[in-house]
């Protein structure tokens, strides 16, 4: 399994989404966190299994929450570029490819 890292904005949106769900209810926040960690573990284990959304970025969507993980499979790690709410503009994260 490859290690992973976050683009700084992806890390911030993950933390914000977890906080938003925790404010609704601590159990819900915990379920959101567990689900996102499951998605991250799966992309780190089998990164080539997921479809390209825009090469070199691949996607893995949650079935439990309206969120997806957008990531780049690099030789030495998986770089998560977005923890994306699915109701958002699908291209909002594109600027992250250059930094």
CSV table of C-alpha atoms in Angstrom, one decimal:
chain,number,residue,atom,x,y,z
A,1,UNK,CA,0.0,0.0,0.0
A,2,UNK,CA,1.3,3.4,-1.0
A,3,UNK,CA,1.5,6.3,1.5
A,4,UNK,CA,-0.6,9.3,0.8
A,5,UNK,CA,-0.4,13.1,1.2
A,6,UNK,CA,-2.8,15.9,0.8
A,7,UNK,CA,-2.8,19.1,-1.2
A,8,UNK,CA,-3.1,21.8,1.5
A,9,UNK,CA,-6.5,22.9,0.2
A,10,UNK,CA,-7.7,19.2,0.1
A,11,UNK,CA,-6.7,18.7,3.7
A,12,UNK,CA,-8.5,21.9,4.7
A,13,UNK,CA,-11.7,20.9,2.9
A,14,UNK,CA,-11.6,17.4,4.5
A,15,UNK,CA,-11.3,18.9,8.0
A,16,UNK,CA,-14.1,21.4,7.3
A,17,UNK,CA,-16.4,18.7,6.0
A,18,UNK,CA,-15.7,16.5,9.0
A,19,UNK,CA,-16.4,19.4,11.3
A,20,UNK,CA,-19.6,20.2,9.5
A,21,UNK,CA,-20.9,16.7,9.9
A,22,UNK,CA,-19.7,16.5,13.5
A,23,UNK,CA,-21.7,19.7,14.3
A,24,UNK,CA,-24.8,17.9,13.0
A,25,UNK,CA,-24.0,15.0,15.3
A,26,UNK,CA,-20.8,13.5,16.7
A,27,UNK,CA,-21.8,10.0,15.4
A,28,UNK,CA,-22.3,11.4,11.9
A,29,UNK,CA,-19.0,13.1,12.0
A,30,UNK,CA,-17.3,9.9,13.0
A,31,UNK,CA,-19.1,8.0,10.2
A,32,UNK,CA,-17.9,10.6,7.7
A,33,UNK,CA,-14.3,10.4,8.9
A,34,UNK,CA,-14.4,6.5,8.7
A,35,UNK,CA,-15.8,6.6,5.2
A,36,UNK,CA,-13.2,9.1,3.9
A,37,UNK,CA,-10.4,7.0,5.5
A,38,UNK,CA,-11.8,3.9,3.8
A,39,UNK,CA,-11.8,5.7,0.5
A,40,UNK,CA,-8.2,6.8,1.0
A,41,UNK,CA,-7.1,3.4,2.1
A,42,UNK,CA,-8.7,1.9,-1.1
A,43,UNK,CA,-7.0,4.3,-3.4
A,44,UNK,CA,-3.7,3.8,-1.7
A,45,UNK,CA,-4.1,0.0,-2.1
A,46,UNK,CA,-5.3,-0.1,-5.7
A,47,UNK,CA,-4.8,3.4,-7.3
A,48,UNK,CA,-4.9,2.1,-10.9
A,49,UNK,CA,-8.4,0.6,-10.3
A,50,UNK,CA,-10.1,4.0,-10.3
A,51,UNK,CA,-11.3,5.9,-13.4
A,52,UNK,CA,-9.7,9.1,-14.6
A,53,UNK,CA,-11.7,12.2,-14.1
A,54,UNK,CA,-9.1,14.2,-15.9
A,55,UNK,CA,-5.6,12.6,-16.4
A,56,UNK,CA,-3.6,12.3,-14.3
A,57,UNK,CA,-6.4,12.7,-11.7
A,58,UNK,CA,-8.5,9.7,-10.8
A,59,UNK,CA,-11.7,9.6,-8.6
A,60,UNK,CA,-13.3,7.5,-6.0
A,61,UNK,CA,-16.8,8.4,-4.8
A,62,UNK,CA,-18.4,7.5,-1.5
A,63,UNK,CA,-21.7,5.7,-1.6
A,64,UNK,CA,-22.5,6.8,2.0
A,65,UNK,CA,-21.9,10.6,1.6
A,66,UNK,CA,-22.1,13.0,-1.3
A,67,UNK,CA,-18.3,13.3,-1.5
A,68,UNK,CA,-15.5,11.9,-3.6
A,69,UNK,CA,-11.7,11.7,-3.4
A,70,UNK,CA,-9.7,13.1,-6.3
A,71,UNK,CA,-6.2,11.8,-6.4
A,72,UNK,CA,-3.0,11.5,-8.4
A,73,UNK,CA,-1.1,8.2,-8.4
A,74,UNK,CA,2.5,9.2,-8.2
A,75,UNK,CA,5.4,6.7,-8.2
A,76,UNK,CA,6.1,7.0,-4.5
A,77,UNK,CA,2.7,8.1,-3.1
A,78,UNK,CA,-0.9,9.0,-3.7
A,79,UNK,CA,-1.5,12.7,-3.7
A,80,UNK,CA,-5.1,13.7,-2.7
A,81,UNK,CA,-5.9,16.9,-4.6
A,82,UNK,CA,-9.6,17.2,-3.4
A,83,UNK,CA,-12.1,15.8,-0.9
A,84,UNK,CA,-14.9,17.0,-3.2
A,85,UNK,CA,-18.5,17.6,-2.3
A,86,UNK,CA,-20.4,16.3,-5.3
A,87,UNK,CA,-22.8,19.3,-5.4
A,88,UNK,CA,-19.9,21.7,-6.1
A,89,UNK,CA,-18.7,22.8,-9.5
A,90,UNK,CA,-16.8,19.8,-10.7
A,91,UNK,CA,-13.8,21.8,-11.9
A,92,UNK,CA,-13.2,24.0,-8.8
A,93,UNK,CA,-10.0,22.1,-7.9
A,94,UNK,CA,-8.2,22.4,-11.2
A,95,UNK,CA,-5.9,25.1,-10.0
A,96,UNK,CA,-4.4,22.6,-7.5
A,97,UNK,CA,-2.7,20.8,-10.3
A,98,UNK,CA,-0.1,23.6,-10.6
A,99,UNK,CA,0.7,23.8,-6.9
